[in-house]
Structure formats: structure tokens, C-alpha cells
Coordinates of C-alpha atoms in Angstrom, one line a residue:
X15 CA 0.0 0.0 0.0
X16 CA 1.0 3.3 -0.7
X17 CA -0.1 6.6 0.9
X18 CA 0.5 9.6 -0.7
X19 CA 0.6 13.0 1.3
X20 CA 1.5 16.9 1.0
X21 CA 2.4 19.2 3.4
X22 CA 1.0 22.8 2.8
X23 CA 2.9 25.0 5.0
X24 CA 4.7 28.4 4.2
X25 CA 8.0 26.7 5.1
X26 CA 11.0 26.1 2.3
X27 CA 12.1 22.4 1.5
X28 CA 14.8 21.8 3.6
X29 CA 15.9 24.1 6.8
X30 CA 12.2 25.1 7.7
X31 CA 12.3 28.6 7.4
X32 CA 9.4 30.2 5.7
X33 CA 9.9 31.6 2.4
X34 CA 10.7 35.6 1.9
X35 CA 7.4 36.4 0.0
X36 CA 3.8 38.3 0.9
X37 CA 1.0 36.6 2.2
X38 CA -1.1 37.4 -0.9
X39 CA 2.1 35.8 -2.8
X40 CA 1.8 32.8 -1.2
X41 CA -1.7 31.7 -1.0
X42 CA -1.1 32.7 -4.5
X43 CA 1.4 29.8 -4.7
X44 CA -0.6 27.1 -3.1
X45 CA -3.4 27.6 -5.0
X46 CA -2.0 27.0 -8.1
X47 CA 0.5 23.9 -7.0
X48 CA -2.9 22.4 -5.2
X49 CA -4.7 22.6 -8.6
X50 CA -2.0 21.3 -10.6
X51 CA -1.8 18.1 -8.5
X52 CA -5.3 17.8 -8.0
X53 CA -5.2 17.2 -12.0
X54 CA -2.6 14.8 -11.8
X55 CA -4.1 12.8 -8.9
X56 CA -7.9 13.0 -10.5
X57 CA -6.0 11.7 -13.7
X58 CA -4.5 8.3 -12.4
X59 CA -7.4 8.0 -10.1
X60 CA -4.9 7.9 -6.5
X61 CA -6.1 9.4 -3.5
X62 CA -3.8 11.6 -1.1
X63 CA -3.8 12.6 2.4
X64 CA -3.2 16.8 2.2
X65 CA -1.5 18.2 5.5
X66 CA -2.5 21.9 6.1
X67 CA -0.4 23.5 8.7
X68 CA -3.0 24.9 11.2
X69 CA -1.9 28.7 11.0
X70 CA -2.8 28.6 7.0
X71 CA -6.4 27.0 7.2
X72 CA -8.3 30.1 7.9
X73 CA -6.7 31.4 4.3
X74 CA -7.5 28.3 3.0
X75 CA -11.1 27.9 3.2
X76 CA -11.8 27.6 -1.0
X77 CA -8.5 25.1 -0.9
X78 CA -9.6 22.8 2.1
X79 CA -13.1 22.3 0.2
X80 CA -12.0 22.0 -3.2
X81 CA -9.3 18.7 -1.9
X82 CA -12.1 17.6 -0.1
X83 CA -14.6 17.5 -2.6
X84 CA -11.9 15.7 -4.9
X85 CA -12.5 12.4 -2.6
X86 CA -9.2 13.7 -0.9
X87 CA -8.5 13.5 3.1
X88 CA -8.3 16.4 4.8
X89 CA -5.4 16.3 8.2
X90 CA -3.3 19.3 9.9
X91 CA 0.3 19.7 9.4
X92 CA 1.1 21.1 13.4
X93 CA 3.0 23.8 13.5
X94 CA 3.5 24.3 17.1
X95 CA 1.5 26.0 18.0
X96 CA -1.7 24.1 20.0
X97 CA -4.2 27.1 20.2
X98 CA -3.5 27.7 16.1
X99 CA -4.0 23.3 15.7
X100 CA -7.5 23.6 17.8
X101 CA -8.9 26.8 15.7
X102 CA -8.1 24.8 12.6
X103 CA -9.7 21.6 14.1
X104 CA -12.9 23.9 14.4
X105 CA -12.8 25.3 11.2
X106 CA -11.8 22.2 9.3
X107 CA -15.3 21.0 10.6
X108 CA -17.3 24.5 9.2
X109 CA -15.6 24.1 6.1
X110 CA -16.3 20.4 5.3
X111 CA -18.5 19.4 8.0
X112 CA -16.1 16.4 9.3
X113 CA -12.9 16.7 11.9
X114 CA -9.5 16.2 10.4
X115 CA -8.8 12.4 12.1
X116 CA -4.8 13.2 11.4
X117 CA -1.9 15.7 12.6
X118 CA 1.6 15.3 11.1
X119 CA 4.2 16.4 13.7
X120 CA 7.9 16.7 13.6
X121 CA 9.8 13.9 16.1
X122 CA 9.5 14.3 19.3
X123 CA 5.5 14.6 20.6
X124 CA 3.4 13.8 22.9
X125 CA 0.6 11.3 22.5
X126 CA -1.5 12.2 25.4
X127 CA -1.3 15.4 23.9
X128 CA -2.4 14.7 20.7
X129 CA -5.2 12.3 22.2
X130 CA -7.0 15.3 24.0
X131 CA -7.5 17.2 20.5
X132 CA -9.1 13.8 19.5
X133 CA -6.9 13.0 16.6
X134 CA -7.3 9.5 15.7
X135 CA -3.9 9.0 14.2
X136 CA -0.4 10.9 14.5
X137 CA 2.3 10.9 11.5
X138 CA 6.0 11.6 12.8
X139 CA 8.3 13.0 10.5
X140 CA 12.3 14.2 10.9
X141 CA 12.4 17.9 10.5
X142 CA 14.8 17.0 7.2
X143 CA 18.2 19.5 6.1
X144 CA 20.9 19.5 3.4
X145 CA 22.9 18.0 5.6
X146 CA 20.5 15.0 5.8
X147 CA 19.6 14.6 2.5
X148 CA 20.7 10.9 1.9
X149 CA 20.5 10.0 5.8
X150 CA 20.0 6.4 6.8
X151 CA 17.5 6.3 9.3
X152 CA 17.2 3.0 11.2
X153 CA 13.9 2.8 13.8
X154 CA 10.7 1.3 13.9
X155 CA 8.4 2.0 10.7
X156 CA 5.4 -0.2 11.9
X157 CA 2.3 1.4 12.9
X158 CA 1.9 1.7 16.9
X159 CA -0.8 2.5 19.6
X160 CA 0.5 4.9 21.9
X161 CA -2.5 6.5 24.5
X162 CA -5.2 5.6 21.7
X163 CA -3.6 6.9 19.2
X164 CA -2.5 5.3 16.5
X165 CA 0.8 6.0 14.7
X166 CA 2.2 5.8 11.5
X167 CA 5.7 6.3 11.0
X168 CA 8.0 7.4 8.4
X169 CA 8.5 4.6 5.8
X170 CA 12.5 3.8 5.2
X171 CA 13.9 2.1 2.3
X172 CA 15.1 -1.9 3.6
X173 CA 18.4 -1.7 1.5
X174 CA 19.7 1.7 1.4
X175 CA 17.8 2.9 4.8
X176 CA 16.7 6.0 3.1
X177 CA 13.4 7.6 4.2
X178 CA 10.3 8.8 1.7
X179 CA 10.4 12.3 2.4
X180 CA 10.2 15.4 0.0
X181 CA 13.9 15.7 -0.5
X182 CA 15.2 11.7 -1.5
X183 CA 11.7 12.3 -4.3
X184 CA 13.6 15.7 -5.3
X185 CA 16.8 14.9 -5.8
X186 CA 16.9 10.6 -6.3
X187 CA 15.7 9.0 -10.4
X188 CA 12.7 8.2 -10.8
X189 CA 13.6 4.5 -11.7
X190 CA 15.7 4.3 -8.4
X191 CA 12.8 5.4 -6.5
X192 CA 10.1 2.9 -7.5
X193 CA 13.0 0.5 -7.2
X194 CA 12.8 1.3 -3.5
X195 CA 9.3 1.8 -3.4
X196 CA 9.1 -1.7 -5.0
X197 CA 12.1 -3.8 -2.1
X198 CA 10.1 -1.8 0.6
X199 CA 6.6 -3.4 0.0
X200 CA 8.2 -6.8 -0.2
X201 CA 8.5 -6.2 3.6
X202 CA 6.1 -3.4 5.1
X203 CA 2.6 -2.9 4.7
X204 CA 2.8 0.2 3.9
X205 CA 5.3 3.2 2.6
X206 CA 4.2 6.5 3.4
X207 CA 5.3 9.0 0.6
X208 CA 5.3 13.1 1.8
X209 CA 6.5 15.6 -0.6
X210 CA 5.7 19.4 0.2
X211 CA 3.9 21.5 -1.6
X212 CA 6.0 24.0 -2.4
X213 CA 8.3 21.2 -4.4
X214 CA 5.8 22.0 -7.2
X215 CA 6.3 26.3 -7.6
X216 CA 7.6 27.9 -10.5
X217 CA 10.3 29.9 -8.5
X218 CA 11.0 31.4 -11.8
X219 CA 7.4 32.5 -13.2
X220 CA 6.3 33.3 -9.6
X221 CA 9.8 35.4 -9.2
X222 CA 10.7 34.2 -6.0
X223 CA 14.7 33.3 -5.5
X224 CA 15.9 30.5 -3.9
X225 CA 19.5 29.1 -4.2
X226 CA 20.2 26.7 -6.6
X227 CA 19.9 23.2 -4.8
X228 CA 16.4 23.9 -3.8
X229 CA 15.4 24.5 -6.9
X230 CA 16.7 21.7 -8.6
X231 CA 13.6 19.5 -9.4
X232 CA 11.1 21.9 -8.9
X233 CA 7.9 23.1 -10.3
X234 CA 7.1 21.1 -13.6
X235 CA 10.0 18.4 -13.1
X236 CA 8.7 17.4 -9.7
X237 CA 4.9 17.7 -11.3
X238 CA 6.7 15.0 -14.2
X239 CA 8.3 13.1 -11.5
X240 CA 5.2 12.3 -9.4
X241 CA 3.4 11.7 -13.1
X242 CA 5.9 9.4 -13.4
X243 CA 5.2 7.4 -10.1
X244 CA 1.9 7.5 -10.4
X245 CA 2.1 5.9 -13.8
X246 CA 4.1 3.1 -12.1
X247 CA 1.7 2.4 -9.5
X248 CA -1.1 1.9 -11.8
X249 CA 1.3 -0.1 -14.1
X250 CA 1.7 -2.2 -11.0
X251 CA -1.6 -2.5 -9.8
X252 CA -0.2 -1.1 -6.2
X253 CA -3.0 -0.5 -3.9
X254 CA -3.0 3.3 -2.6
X255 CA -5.4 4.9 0.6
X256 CA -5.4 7.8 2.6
X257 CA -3.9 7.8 5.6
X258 CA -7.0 7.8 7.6
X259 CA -9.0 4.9 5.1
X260 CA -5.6 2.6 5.7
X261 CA -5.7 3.5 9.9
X262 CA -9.4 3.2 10.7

């Protein structure tokens, strides 16, 4: 099983730090990048879990509906901030009319925590950097209960111990990757793919700079690349789910 996800925060791909462009500018940005892949997804028929960090919902009212309506799931990407995560929780319900069962966090959280905001399911990921690009991660990647929650780890590859996060999709080929994709199914249920959404900008068109490793990849060529998976997963008759279908 695959499960697809994207993170929609106003962070840049690596070291976290929120890009140097206007608000207007970057719900400007999303918009577009959320259509594009909405096309893409709608096209090969895969669902995908979509990760809205909780300080950007109330912008993204239009957004949140429109994924929704697509057959898509709807979770909060946490931005530390609890106050921000329980207004979002609030209006992800006025928006949709359901609760976002999900929260994607970075490592270290707590359970009991995220139990009290009633999230059914937590998904830990390693706050990634440069430095960390090819880094061989070696811990548990089978889904846990921890204080009734349940929770779904990072996926990492059985051979070279890479993990599925935005930045080995970036920067590894295509055929290497379903190669992995392909070794890590052999063994896990499961491989949990997260790319972020602003992999898919036109820095160029949208005239934003960014140095020239982060934009390797980007806009069109990552839109290709996940085509490109995509294609292979159908190819393969690989079964894909949101994250909340797989968990509950």
C-alpha cells in the first residue's frame, strides 16, 4: 500500500524557514501547486492525504473544500502551536462538515497530547536538512498505539535505509525510486510518501529566488516526477489509501 501526502505550509524544503514572500504571494502559490496536483491525482485515479499547517487553514477555506470534494483526506500539518491546531480543528469541521482524524508532527510529541485534541492518528516525520539529504534512518516504521492513538511512522527504504520524504523524491531518479518503493513493499505494509507543496512552484514564473539546490527539481519536473510514479503504481496495480482509510 502506498499513501501519498502533501504538506501545505509556508516553510522552504529543507531548513524550515518560511519563504521571503507576501501573504497574498503565497496563498497565490498554493493555490495553483494544489490545482495542478489535483489534476494529476484526478488523472490516475490515487487518492492523497493533504496536511494543512494549522496557522494557514483560515486562508485556505476555497483550498480545504475543493481537496475535499476531490475524494481527498483532509489532516493538519502542526506547526506548534496548540491554540492555532485547535482553531483549525474547528474550522476544518465548518468548512467540510467532518474533523481532520490526522496531525503530522515533527519527532518528538506527545501522544496524550495529541489524544486530548481527539486525533485518531499521528504521523512523525524528521524535521529533514541539506545536511540529511541521503540519511540512513534506522527505527521502527510499523504502525503503533500509543494513549489511543495510532501511529504511522516514516517509511525507510530496507536496503539503502533512506526515508520517503520530499527531498530523496527531489533529488533521487525516478527508476531508483520505484525500485525502493518496489524492495520496501516486499517487507512493510505500507510506505508512506510526503512531498511538500511548495516542491511544485515555478520559482522562476512566480519570481521568487531561492538558491540553486532547492530548486533543482522543482515546479514542472517534480509535477513530471510524481506523473511518473503514479504511472508506475497503476502499471503495478499497487494499492494506494489515505492515511486515515488505511488506519481506521
Amino acid at each position: 500500500m502506498v499513501l501519498l501526502s502533501f504538506n501545505i505550509t509556508d516553510s522552504d524544503l529543507f531548513l524550515d524557514n518560511k519563504l521571503k514572500i507576501g501573504p497574498e504571494k503565497l496563498l497565490e502559490v498554493i493555490m495553483k501547486n494544489t490545482a495542478r496536483l489535483l489534476r494529476v491525482l484526478e488523472h490516475h485515479d490515487v487518492p492523497a492525504t493533504f496536511f494543512i499547517a494549522s496557522h494557514l487553514v483560515p486562508e485556505l477555506e476555497i483550498l480545504t473544500k475543493e481537496v475535499y470534494s476531490k475524494g481527498h483526506e483532509i489532516a493538519l500539518y502542526h506547526n506548534g502551536n496548540w491554540g492555532d491546531t485547535e482553531k483549525a480543528l474547528q474550522l476544518v469541521v465548518k468548512f467540510i462538515g467532518k474533523s481532520a482524524k490526522g496531525i503530522r508532527v515533527f519527532d518528538h510529541f506527545s501522544a496524550k497530547e495529541i489524544s486530548t485534541h481527539k486525533f485518531y492518528y499521528v504521523s512523525p516525520v524528521e524535521k529533514m536538512k541539506l545536511t540529511y539529504l541521503f540519511k540512513r534512518l534506522s527505527r521502527k516504521t510499523s504502525i503503533y498505539t500509543d494513549t489511543d492513538v495510532e501511529v504511522i511512522p516514516e517509511s525507510i527504504a530496507p536496503i539503502t535505509q533512506f526515508p520517503y520524504n520530499e527531498t530523496i523524491f527531489q533529488y533521487l531518479p525516478m527508476k531508483y525510486y520505484e525500485n525502493m518503493v518496489f524492495e520496501t513493499l516486499k517487507s512493510s505494509e505500507y510506505v508512506l510518501v510526503y512531498l511538500n507543496m511548495l516542491q511544485f512552484t515555478d520559482f522562476s514564473y512566480h519570481k521568487i529566488h531561492i538558491p540553486f539546490f532547492r530548486r533543482y527539481n522543482t515546479g514542472l519536473k517534480m509535477e513530471e516526477k510524481l506523473d511518473g510514479l503514479l504511472t508506475w503504481i497503476n502499471d503495478n496495480d499497487v494499492a494506494t489509501s489515505t492515511m486515515k482509510d488505511f488506519v481506521m
